[in-house]
Amino acid sequence: MTNPYGQPQPYGQQPPQGQPPYGQPYGQQPQPYGQPAPYGQQPYGQPAPYGQPGYGYGQPGYGDINAIPDYKGWAIATIFIGGLIFGILAIMKSNEVTQYKMQGNYQMAESASNTTKTICLIGNILGGLGCVTALIFLIVGLAAL
């Protein structure tokens, strides 16, 4: 006996009478399990069509956690610009952002990200003011010679 594709049927295996040889006939979908979904909701495992409410970045707690910046590069630059203390603090907070993102903790990751940004800003501003002050003292000192 051959199957519908012209290949021989394996020895000793015969399809039951009245049923197709392999699974369901072409074009038929299997029946879903359980009860149908309530009005306006998608069944489990089905993506929501476009235009329906879903998860978005603007909704609290449901944003794209990978969109939260960790400011790692800025934290490393803060070591050289803003001083060792601010740089180390910024790198530690940046690492916390990464840890919270891996844990899926949206609120704590966002909070640590904002703290990292603040530490980097303060460190760089103070470092920049220190550089300007040192440059002024250097110019005044050289002019006094």
mmCIF file of C-alpha atoms in Angstrom:
data_model
loop_
_atom_site.group_PDB
_atom_site.id
_atom_site.type_symbol
_atom_site.label_atom_id
_atom_site.label_comp_id
_atom_site.label_asym_id
_atom_site.label_seq_id
_atom_site.Cartn_x
_atom_site.Cartn_y
_atom_site.Cartn_z
ATOM 1 C CA MET A 1 0.000 0.000 0.000
ATOM 2 C CA THR A 2 1.231 3.544 -0.716
ATOM 3 C CA ASN A 3 0.476 6.804 1.052
ATOM 4 C CA PRO A 4 -0.947 9.867 -0.756
ATOM 5 C CA TYR A 5 2.581 11.000 -1.637
ATOM 6 C CA GLY A 6 3.424 7.818 -3.528
ATOM 7 C CA GLN A 7 5.730 6.409 -0.859
ATOM 8 C CA PRO A 8 5.263 2.891 0.442
ATOM 9 C CA GLN A 9 3.575 2.447 3.825
ATOM 10 C CA PRO A 10 5.910 1.039 6.539
ATOM 11 C CA TYR A 11 5.550 -2.724 6.987
ATOM 12 C CA GLY A 12 2.814 -3.758 9.369
ATOM 13 C CA GLN A 13 1.228 -0.331 9.733
ATOM 14 C CA GLN A 14 -2.145 0.218 8.181
ATOM 15 C CA PRO A 15 -4.232 3.369 8.707
ATOM 16 C CA PRO A 16 -7.635 2.760 10.310
ATOM 17 C CA GLN A 17 -10.504 2.447 7.856
ATOM 18 C CA GLY A 18 -12.155 5.764 7.019
ATOM 19 C CA GLN A 19 -9.309 7.953 8.343
ATOM 20 C CA PRO A 20 -6.488 9.624 6.436
ATOM 21 C CA PRO A 21 -3.106 7.900 6.736
ATOM 22 C CA TYR A 22 -1.277 10.792 8.449
ATOM 23 C CA GLY A 23 -2.945 13.012 11.071
ATOM 24 C CA GLN A 24 -5.691 15.382 10.069
ATOM 25 C CA PRO A 25 -6.634 16.073 6.462
ATOM 26 C CA TYR A 26 -5.014 19.067 4.816
ATOM 27 C CA GLY A 27 -6.687 22.392 5.632
ATOM 28 C CA GLN A 28 -8.407 21.345 8.854
ATOM 29 C CA GLN A 29 -7.315 22.895 12.132
ATOM 30 C CA PRO A 30 -7.325 20.990 15.417
ATOM 31 C CA GLN A 31 -10.071 21.907 17.840
ATOM 32 C CA PRO A 32 -8.929 24.203 20.715
ATOM 33 C CA TYR A 33 -9.065 22.904 24.256
ATOM 34 C CA GLY A 34 -11.247 24.459 26.939
ATOM 35 C CA GLN A 35 -13.799 27.185 26.571
ATOM 36 C CA PRO A 36 -13.537 30.056 24.115
ATOM 37 C CA ALA A 37 -11.997 33.299 25.369
ATOM 38 C CA PRO A 38 -14.336 35.989 26.739
ATOM 39 C CA TYR A 39 -15.262 38.876 24.493
ATOM 40 C CA GLY A 40 -12.356 41.247 23.845
ATOM 41 C CA GLN A 41 -9.617 38.933 25.138
ATOM 42 C CA GLN A 42 -7.196 36.809 23.179
ATOM 43 C CA PRO A 43 -6.868 33.106 23.942
ATOM 44 C CA TYR A 44 -3.755 32.083 25.842
ATOM 45 C CA GLY A 45 -0.692 32.029 23.630
ATOM 46 C CA GLN A 46 -2.201 34.165 20.871
ATOM 47 C CA PRO A 47 -0.642 37.573 20.157
ATOM 48 C CA ALA A 48 -2.894 40.604 20.354
ATOM 49 C CA PRO A 49 -3.662 42.116 16.955
ATOM 50 C CA TYR A 50 -2.467 45.626 16.190
ATOM 51 C CA GLY A 51 -4.518 48.415 17.658
ATOM 52 C CA GLN A 52 -5.611 46.545 20.758
ATOM 53 C CA PRO A 53 -4.281 47.537 24.149
ATOM 54 C CA GLY A 54 -1.235 45.612 25.220
ATOM 55 C CA TYR A 55 2.085 46.193 26.830
ATOM 56 C CA GLY A 56 3.804 49.455 26.024
ATOM 57 C CA TYR A 57 6.668 51.552 27.313
ATOM 58 C CA GLY A 58 4.380 54.295 28.598
ATOM 59 C CA GLN A 59 2.538 51.977 30.959
ATOM 60 C CA PRO A 60 4.053 51.743 34.436
ATOM 61 C CA GLY A 61 5.579 48.369 35.140
ATOM 62 C CA TYR A 62 5.182 47.030 31.616
ATOM 63 C CA GLY A 63 7.909 48.845 29.714
ATOM 64 C CA ASP A 64 10.738 47.427 27.739
ATOM 65 C CA ILE A 65 13.273 46.706 30.461
ATOM 66 C CA ASN A 66 16.131 46.637 27.958
ATOM 67 C CA ALA A 67 15.440 50.286 27.096
ATOM 68 C CA ILE A 68 16.628 51.387 30.553
ATOM 69 C CA PRO A 69 20.176 52.755 30.152
ATOM 70 C CA ASP A 70 22.869 51.668 32.593
ATOM 71 C CA TYR A 71 25.286 54.563 31.792
ATOM 72 C CA LYS A 72 28.293 52.224 32.138
ATOM 73 C CA GLY A 73 30.470 54.213 29.718
ATOM 74 C CA TRP A 74 29.633 57.493 31.398
ATOM 75 C CA ALA A 75 30.392 55.938 34.798
ATOM 76 C CA ILE A 76 33.831 54.827 33.576
ATOM 77 C CA ALA A 77 34.516 58.293 32.163
ATOM 78 C CA THR A 78 33.510 59.782 35.518
ATOM 79 C CA ILE A 79 36.507 58.056 37.139
ATOM 80 C CA PHE A 80 38.847 60.148 34.992
ATOM 81 C CA ILE A 81 36.825 63.366 34.863
ATOM 82 C CA GLY A 82 35.011 63.562 38.199
ATOM 83 C CA GLY A 83 37.331 61.704 40.510
ATOM 84 C CA LEU A 84 37.749 58.223 41.862
ATOM 85 C CA ILE A 85 34.980 58.361 44.472
ATOM 86 C CA PHE A 86 32.222 59.514 42.117
ATOM 87 C CA GLY A 87 33.440 57.122 39.416
ATOM 88 C CA ILE A 88 33.391 54.073 41.691
ATOM 89 C CA LEU A 89 29.943 54.988 43.041
ATOM 90 C CA ALA A 90 28.629 55.425 39.500
ATOM 91 C CA ILE A 91 30.044 52.064 38.358
ATOM 92 C CA MET A 92 28.514 50.317 41.385
ATOM 93 C CA LYS A 93 25.087 51.815 40.614
ATOM 94 C CA SER A 94 25.494 50.931 36.938
ATOM 95 C CA ASN A 95 26.117 47.314 37.924
ATOM 96 C CA GLU A 96 22.963 47.407 40.055
ATOM 97 C CA VAL A 97 20.992 48.523 36.987
ATOM 98 C CA THR A 98 22.285 45.481 35.101
ATOM 99 C CA GLN A 99 21.420 43.145 37.987
ATOM 100 C CA TYR A 100 17.886 44.518 38.323
ATOM 101 C CA LYS A 101 17.354 44.222 34.572
ATOM 102 C CA MET A 102 18.402 40.557 34.691
ATOM 103 C CA GLN A 103 15.979 39.981 37.577
ATOM 104 C CA GLY A 104 13.187 41.719 35.664
ATOM 105 C CA ASN A 105 12.683 44.338 38.395
ATOM 106 C CA TYR A 106 11.570 47.331 36.325
ATOM 107 C CA GLN A 107 11.114 49.908 39.077
ATOM 108 C CA MET A 108 14.427 49.259 40.831
ATOM 109 C CA ALA A 109 16.324 49.214 37.521
ATOM 110 C CA GLU A 110 14.840 52.577 36.571
ATOM 111 C CA SER A 111 15.613 54.014 40.012
ATOM 112 C CA ALA A 112 19.228 52.789 39.923
ATOM 113 C CA SER A 113 19.579 54.158 36.380
ATOM 114 C CA ASN A 114 18.419 57.608 37.490
ATOM 115 C CA THR A 115 20.793 57.497 40.484
ATOM 116 C CA THR A 116 23.692 56.532 38.195
ATOM 117 C CA LYS A 117 22.879 59.452 35.917
ATOM 118 C CA THR A 118 22.770 61.847 38.877
ATOM 119 C CA ILE A 119 26.092 60.627 40.293
ATOM 120 C CA CYS A 120 27.741 60.925 36.883
ATOM 121 C CA LEU A 121 26.366 64.442 36.413
ATOM 122 C CA ILE A 122 27.525 65.637 39.836
ATOM 123 C CA GLY A 123 30.946 64.030 39.434
ATOM 124 C CA ASN A 124 31.502 65.467 35.969
ATOM 125 C CA ILE A 125 30.326 68.946 36.943
ATOM 126 C CA LEU A 126 32.595 69.011 40.001
ATOM 127 C CA GLY A 127 35.459 67.564 37.978
ATOM 128 C CA GLY A 128 34.955 70.155 35.255
ATOM 129 C CA LEU A 129 34.854 72.991 37.808
ATOM 130 C CA GLY A 130 38.035 71.609 39.362
ATOM 131 C CA CYS A 131 39.769 71.535 35.977
ATOM 132 C CA VAL A 132 38.693 75.109 35.197
ATOM 133 C CA THR A 133 39.855 76.277 38.647
ATOM 134 C CA ALA A 134 43.220 74.520 38.243
ATOM 135 C CA LEU A 135 43.633 76.039 34.784
ATOM 136 C CA ILE A 136 42.902 79.532 36.140
ATOM 137 C CA PHE A 137 45.436 79.061 38.953
ATOM 138 C CA LEU A 138 47.990 77.788 36.431
ATOM 139 C CA ILE A 139 47.502 80.802 34.164
ATOM 140 C CA VAL A 140 47.650 83.246 37.088
ATOM 141 C CA GLY A 141 50.747 81.490 38.458
ATOM 142 C CA LEU A 142 52.561 81.583 35.122
ATOM 143 C CA ALA A 143 51.600 85.223 34.610
ATOM 144 C CA ALA A 144 53.057 86.121 38.009
ATOM 145 C CA LEU A 145 56.509 84.867 37.058
#
